[in-house]
Short mmCIF file of C-alpha atoms and ligand atoms in Angstrom, two decimals:
data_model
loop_
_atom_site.label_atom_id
_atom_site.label_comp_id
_atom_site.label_asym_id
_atom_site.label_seq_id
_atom_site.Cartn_x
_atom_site.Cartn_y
_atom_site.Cartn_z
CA UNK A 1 0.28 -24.97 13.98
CA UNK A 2 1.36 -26.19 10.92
CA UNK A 3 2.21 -23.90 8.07
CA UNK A 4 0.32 -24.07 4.84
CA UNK A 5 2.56 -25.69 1.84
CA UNK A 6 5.05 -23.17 0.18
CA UNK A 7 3.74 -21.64 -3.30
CA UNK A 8 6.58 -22.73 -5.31
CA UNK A 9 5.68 -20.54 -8.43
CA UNK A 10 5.33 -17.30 -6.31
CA UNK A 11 8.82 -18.34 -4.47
CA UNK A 12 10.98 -18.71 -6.89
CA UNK A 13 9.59 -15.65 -9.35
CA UNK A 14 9.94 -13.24 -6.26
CA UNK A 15 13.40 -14.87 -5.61
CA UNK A 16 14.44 -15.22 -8.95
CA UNK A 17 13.84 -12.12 -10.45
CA UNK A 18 15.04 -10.07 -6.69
CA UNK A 19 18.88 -12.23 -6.99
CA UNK A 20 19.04 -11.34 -10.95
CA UNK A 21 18.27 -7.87 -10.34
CA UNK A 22 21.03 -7.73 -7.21
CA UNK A 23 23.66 -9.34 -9.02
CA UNK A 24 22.98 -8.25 -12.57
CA UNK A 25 22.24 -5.25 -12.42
CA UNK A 26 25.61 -3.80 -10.53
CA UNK A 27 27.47 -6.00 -12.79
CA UNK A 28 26.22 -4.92 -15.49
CA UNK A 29 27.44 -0.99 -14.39
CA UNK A 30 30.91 -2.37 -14.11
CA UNK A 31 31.40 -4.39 -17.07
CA UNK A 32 28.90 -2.48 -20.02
CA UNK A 33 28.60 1.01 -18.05
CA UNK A 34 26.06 3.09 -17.31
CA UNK A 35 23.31 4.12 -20.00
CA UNK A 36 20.77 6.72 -20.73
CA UNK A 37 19.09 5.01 -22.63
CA UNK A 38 18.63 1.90 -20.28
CA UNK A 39 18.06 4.47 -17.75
CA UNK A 40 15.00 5.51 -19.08
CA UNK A 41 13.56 2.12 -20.79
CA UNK A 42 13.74 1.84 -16.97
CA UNK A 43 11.51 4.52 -16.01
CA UNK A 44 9.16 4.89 -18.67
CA UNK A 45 8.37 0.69 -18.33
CA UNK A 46 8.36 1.07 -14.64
CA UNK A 47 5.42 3.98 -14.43
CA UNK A 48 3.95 2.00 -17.78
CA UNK A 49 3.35 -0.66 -14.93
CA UNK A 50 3.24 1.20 -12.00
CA UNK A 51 0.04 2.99 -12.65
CA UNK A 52 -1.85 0.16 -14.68
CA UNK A 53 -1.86 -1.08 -11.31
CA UNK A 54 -3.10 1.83 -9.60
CA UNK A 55 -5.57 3.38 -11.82
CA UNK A 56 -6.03 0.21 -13.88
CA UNK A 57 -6.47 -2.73 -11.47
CA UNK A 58 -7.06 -0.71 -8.40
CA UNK A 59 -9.05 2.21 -8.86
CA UNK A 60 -10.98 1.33 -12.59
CA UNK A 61 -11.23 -2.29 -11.51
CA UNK A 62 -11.35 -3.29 -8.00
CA UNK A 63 -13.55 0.19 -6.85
CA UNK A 64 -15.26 0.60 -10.19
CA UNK A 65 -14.39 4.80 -8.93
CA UNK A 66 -14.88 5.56 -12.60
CA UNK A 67 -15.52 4.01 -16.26
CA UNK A 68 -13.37 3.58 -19.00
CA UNK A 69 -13.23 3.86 -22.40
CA UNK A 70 -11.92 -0.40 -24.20
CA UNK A 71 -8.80 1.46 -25.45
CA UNK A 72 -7.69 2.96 -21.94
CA UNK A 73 -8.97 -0.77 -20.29
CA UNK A 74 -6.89 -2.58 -22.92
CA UNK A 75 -3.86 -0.53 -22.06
CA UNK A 76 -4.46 -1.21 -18.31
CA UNK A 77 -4.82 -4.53 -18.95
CA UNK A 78 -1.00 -4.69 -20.88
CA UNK A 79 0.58 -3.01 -18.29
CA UNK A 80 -0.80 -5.03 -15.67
CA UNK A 81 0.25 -8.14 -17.71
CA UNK A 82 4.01 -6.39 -17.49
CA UNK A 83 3.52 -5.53 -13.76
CA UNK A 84 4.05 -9.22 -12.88
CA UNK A 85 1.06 -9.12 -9.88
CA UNK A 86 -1.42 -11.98 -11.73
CA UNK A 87 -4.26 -10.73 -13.89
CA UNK A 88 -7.15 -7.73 -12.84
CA UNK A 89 -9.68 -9.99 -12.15
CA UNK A 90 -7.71 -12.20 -9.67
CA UNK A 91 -6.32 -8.97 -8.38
CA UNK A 92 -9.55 -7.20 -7.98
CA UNK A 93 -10.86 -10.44 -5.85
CA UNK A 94 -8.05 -10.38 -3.38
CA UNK A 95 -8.19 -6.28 -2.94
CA UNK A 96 -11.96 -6.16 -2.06
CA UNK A 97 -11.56 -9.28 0.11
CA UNK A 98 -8.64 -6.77 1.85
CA UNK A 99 -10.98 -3.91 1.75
CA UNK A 100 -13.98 -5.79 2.97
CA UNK A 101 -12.35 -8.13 5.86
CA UNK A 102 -9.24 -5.39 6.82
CA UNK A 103 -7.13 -6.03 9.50
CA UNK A 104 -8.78 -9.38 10.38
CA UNK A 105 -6.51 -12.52 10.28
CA UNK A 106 -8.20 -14.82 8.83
CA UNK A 107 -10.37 -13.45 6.09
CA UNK A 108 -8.25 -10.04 5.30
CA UNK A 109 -6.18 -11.91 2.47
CA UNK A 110 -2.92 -9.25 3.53
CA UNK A 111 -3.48 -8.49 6.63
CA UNK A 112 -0.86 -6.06 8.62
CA UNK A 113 -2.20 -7.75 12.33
CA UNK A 114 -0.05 -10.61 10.98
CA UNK A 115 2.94 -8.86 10.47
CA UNK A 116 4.93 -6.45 8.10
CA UNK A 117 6.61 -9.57 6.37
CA UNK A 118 3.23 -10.95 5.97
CA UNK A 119 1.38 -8.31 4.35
CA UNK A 120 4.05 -7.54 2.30
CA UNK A 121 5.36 -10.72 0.70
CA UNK A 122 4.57 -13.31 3.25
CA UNK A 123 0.88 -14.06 1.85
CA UNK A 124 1.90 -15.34 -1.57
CA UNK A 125 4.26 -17.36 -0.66
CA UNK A 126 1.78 -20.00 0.96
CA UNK A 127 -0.84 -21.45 0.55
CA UNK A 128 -2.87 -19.58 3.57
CA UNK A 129 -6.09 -18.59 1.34
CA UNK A 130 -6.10 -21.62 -0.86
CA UNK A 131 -9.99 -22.17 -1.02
CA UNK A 132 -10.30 -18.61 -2.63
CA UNK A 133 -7.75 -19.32 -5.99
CA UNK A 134 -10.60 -19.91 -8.15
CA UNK A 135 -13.27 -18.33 -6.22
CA UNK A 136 -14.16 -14.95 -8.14
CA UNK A 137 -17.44 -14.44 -6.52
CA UNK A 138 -16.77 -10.85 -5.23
CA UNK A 139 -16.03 -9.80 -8.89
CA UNK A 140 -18.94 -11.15 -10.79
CA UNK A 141 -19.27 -7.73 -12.05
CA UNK A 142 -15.64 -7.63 -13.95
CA UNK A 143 -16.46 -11.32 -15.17
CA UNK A 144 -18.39 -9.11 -17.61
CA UNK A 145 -15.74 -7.31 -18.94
CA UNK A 146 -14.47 -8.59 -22.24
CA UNK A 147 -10.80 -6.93 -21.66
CA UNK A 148 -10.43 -8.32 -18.05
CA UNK A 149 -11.74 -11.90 -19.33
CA UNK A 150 -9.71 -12.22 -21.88
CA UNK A 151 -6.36 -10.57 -19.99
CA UNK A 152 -7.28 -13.28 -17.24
CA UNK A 153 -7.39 -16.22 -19.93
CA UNK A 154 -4.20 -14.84 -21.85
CA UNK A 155 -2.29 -14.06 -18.89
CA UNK A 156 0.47 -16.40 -19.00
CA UNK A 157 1.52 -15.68 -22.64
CA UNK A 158 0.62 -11.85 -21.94
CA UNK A 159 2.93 -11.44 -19.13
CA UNK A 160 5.19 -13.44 -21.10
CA UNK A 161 5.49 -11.26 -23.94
CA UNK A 162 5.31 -8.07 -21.45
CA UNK A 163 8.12 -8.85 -19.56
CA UNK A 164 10.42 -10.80 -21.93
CA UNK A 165 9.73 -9.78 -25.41
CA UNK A 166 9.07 -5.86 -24.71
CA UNK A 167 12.37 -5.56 -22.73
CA UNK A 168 14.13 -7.57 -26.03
CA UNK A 169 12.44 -5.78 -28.66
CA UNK A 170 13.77 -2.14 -26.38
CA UNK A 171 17.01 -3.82 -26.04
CA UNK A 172 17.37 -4.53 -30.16
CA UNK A 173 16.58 -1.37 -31.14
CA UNK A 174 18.48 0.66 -28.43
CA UNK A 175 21.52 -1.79 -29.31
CA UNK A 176 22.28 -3.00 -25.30
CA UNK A 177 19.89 -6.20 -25.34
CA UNK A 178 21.13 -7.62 -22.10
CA UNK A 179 20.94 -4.28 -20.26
CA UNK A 180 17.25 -3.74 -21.79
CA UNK A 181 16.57 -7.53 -20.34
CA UNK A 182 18.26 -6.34 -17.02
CA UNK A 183 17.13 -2.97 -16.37
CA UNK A 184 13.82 -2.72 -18.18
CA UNK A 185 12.83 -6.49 -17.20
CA UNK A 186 14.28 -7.51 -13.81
CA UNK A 187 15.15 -4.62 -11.78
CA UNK A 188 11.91 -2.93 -13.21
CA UNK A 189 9.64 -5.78 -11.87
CA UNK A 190 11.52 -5.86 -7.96
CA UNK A 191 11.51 -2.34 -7.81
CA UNK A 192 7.59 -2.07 -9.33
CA UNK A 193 6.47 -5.11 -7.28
CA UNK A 194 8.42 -4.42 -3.60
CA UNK A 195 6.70 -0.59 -4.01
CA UNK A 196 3.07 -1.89 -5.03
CA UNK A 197 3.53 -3.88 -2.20
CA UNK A 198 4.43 -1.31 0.45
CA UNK A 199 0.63 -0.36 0.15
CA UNK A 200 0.03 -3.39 1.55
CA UNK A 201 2.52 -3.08 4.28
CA UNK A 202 4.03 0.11 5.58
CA UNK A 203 0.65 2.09 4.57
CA UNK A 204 -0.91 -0.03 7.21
CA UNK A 205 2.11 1.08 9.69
CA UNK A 206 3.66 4.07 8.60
CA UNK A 207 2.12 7.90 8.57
CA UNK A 208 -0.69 9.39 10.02
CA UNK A 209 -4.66 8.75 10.40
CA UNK A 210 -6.47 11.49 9.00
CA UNK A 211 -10.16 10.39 8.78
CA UNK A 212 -10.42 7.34 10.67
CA UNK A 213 -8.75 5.14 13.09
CA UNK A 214 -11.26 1.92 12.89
CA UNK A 215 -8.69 0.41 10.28
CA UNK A 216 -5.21 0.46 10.58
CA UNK A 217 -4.54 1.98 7.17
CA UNK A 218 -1.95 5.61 6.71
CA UNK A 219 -1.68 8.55 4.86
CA UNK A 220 1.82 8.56 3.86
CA UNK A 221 2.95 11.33 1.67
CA UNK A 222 6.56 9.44 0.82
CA UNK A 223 4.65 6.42 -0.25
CA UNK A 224 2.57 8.27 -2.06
CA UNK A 225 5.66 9.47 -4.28
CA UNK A 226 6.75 5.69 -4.39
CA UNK A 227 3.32 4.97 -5.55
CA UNK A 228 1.45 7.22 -8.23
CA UNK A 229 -0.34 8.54 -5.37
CA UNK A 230 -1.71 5.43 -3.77
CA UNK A 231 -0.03 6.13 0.08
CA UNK A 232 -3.10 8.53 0.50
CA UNK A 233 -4.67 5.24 2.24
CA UNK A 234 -6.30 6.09 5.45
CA UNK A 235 -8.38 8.56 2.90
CA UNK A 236 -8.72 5.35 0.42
CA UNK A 237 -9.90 2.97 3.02
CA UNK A 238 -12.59 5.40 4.29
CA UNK A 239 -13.67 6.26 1.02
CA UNK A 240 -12.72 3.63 -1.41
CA UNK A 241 -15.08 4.15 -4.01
CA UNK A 242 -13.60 8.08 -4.58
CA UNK A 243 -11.02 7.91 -7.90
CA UNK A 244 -8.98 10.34 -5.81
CA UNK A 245 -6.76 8.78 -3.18
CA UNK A 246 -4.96 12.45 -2.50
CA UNK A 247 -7.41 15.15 -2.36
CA UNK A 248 -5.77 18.19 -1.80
CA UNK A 249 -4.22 20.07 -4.91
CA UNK A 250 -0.75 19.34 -3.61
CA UNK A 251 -1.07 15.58 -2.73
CA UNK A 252 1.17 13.76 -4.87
CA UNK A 253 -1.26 11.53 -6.46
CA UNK A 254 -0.13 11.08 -11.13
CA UNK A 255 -3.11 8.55 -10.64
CA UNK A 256 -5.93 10.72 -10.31
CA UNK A 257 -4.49 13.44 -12.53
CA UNK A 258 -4.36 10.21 -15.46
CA UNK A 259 -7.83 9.86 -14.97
CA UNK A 260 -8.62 13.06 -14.89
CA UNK A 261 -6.60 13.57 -18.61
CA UNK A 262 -8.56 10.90 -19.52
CA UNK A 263 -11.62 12.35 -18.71
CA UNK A 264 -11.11 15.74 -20.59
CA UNK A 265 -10.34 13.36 -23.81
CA UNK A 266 -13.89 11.47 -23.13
CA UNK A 267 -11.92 8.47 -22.32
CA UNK A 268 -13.09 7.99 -18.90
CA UNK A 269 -16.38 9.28 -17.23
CA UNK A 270 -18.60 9.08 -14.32
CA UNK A 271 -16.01 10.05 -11.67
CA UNK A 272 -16.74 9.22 -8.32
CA UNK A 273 -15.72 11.88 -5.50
CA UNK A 274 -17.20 11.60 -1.82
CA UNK A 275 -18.94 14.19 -0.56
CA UNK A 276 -16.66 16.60 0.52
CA UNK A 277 -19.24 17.42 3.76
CA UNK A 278 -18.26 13.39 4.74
CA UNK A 279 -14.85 13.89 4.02
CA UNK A 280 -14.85 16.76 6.47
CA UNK A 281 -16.86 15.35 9.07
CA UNK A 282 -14.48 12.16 9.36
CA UNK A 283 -11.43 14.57 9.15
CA UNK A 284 -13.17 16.65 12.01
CA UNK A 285 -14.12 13.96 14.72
CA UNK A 286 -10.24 12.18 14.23
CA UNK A 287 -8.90 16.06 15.00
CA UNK A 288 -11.16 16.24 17.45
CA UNK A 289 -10.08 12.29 19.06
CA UNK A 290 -6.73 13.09 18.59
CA UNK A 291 -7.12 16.86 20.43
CA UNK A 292 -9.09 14.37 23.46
CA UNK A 293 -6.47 11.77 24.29
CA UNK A 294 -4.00 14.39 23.53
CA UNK A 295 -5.30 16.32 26.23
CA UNK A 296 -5.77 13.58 28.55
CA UNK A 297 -2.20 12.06 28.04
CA UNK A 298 -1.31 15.77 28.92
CA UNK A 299 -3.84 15.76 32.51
CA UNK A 300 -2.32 12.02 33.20
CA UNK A 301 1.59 13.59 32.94
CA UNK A 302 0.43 16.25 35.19
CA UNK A 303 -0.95 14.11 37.56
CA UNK A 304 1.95 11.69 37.31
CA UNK A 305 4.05 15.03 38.45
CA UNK A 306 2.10 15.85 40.81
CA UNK A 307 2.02 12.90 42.72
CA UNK A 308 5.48 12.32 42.58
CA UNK A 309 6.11 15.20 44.23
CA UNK A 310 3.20 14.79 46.82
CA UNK A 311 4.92 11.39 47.72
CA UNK A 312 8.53 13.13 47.95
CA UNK A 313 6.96 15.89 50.55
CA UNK A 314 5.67 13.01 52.01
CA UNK A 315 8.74 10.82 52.74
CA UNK A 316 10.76 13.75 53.27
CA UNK A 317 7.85 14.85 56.32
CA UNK A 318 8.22 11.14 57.31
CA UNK A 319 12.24 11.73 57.70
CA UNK A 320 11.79 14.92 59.44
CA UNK A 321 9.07 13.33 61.82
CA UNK A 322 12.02 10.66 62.11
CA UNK A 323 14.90 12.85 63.01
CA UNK A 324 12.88 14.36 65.80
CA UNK A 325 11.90 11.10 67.39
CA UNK A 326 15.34 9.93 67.61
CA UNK A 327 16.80 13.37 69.47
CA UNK A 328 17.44 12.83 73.34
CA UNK A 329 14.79 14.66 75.29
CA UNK A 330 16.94 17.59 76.51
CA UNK A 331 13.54 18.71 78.80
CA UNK A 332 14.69 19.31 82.47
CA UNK A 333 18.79 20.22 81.50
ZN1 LIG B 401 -5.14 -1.34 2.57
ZN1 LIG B 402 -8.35 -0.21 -2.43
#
């Protein structure tokens, strides 16, 4: 089968900003040196980014799991404008097409049954779902929100001024313009887009499924870390409309606990949780699944062992039976 034309845009930003980051960024540490203050333009742009993304465009946006307040929406929608992944609304329609069609080739837009290249990087780089670029029918609701309207119109000069200007503006008044440009722009965007899009790929391989095992999606604890709390995903996938994506009081999830803060400040409200009854009953019949095949893998080892040996007393009876046949008949000596 032919393979759908190459996306040059996508192609050469993925490629473009991964070799800059490579080469610039080590040689950078040998000829400038190493800076603190680069260090943490680094991190502070990087979670900035990072979690517009997860509570912004994923949770807030493409599960409507809670409401916002403009100011915390406007703020989303800058940071997801300086996360580099195309604007909410466009987002939002590709993530519910993922949620709605998972695992399926065709119609799942990242789908892991195609492989772990595709579902990580693979999709953008052709043209495989080109009749849905300007079809935003699945987000008719977020067509209605001024913020994500006018981040989707403005996006180009947005993520311009996001990912150029910011890092410059850091660079001029931290006095290391380059490294600002390098750290704060480049490696920033590889390292936020290759982890946003290990969601897409190794939570659909990696870790364990805790509630259900009709998608292919993982709770993954390290991805989690990696993620503001987003590798919680067999738990997202089940219950997708639930802000949380880590329940427990120890999951790792800075997502949830944003929205939360947000929440005591009456910036965000109508918090949706599933009921923890359903989230017990799911967790319940996988332990139970899991306890069944375990058991049964265990009966078909024992069986396995047992007819080995049956078959070795066998043969070895057969040998014996031979032994004797083959003797001279010492009757009548
Ligand atoms: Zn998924
Ligand atoms: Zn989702």
């Amino acid at each position: 089968m032919k393979k759908p034309p190459i996306i040059w845009l996508n192609t050469s930003l993925f490629s473009i900003t991964f070799l800059v980051a490579a080469i610039g960024v080590p040689w950078y540490l040998i000829s400038a040196g190493f800076s603190w203050s680069l260090l943490i333009a680094f991190v502070v742009l990087a979670i900035y980014a990072g979690i517009s993304i997860t509570a912004g465009y994923h949770r807030l946006w493409s599960h409507r799991a809670y409401e916002a307040h403009w100011s915390v929406r406007l703020l989303f929608a800058l940071g997801g404008a300086l996360a580099l992944q195309n604007s909410a609304l466009h987002w939002s329609s590709d993530h519910r097409e993922h949620h709605k069609h998972v695992d399926h080739d065709e119609k799942d837009p990242y789908s892991i049954s195609r492989g772990f290249w595709f579902a990580h990087i693979g999709w953008m780089l052709r043209e495989y779902h080109e009749h849905r670029y300007n079809d935003y029918s699945n987000v008719k609701d977020l067509q209605k929100d001024k913020i994500v309207m006018w981040q989707h119109k403005y996006y180009l000069p947005l993520t311009l001024f996001m990912n150029i200007g910011v890092p410059l503006i850091i660079g001029f008044a931290i006095g290391h313009v380059w490294g600002a440009v390098l750290f704060a722009g480049f490696l920033r965007i590889v390292v936020g887009h290759h982890t946003t899009f290990f969601i897409n790929s190794l939570a659909h391989i990696w870790g364990k499924q805790t509630y259900t095992d009709k998608n292919s999606a993982r709770d993954n604890g390290f991805l989690a870390f990696l993620t503001y709390g987003e590798g919680y995903h067999n738990f997202h996938h089940i219950f997708s409309g639930d802000y949380r994506n880590g329940i427990r009081w120890y999951h790792f999830d800075p997502s949830k606990w944003l929205i939360k803060t947000f929440a005591w400040f009456g910036l965000a409200k109508n918090l949706k949780k599933a009921k923890p009854y359903q989230i017990k009953k799911a967790r319940l019949e996988m332990a139970i699944k899991r306890l069944s095949t375990r058991q049964s893998t265990m009966a078909q080892r024992l069986r396995e062992k047992l007819e080995a040996q049956y078959d070795a007393l066998l043969e070895e009876l057969q040998a014996q039976l031979r032994v004797q046949n083959q003797r001279p008949d010492r009757q009548g000596d």
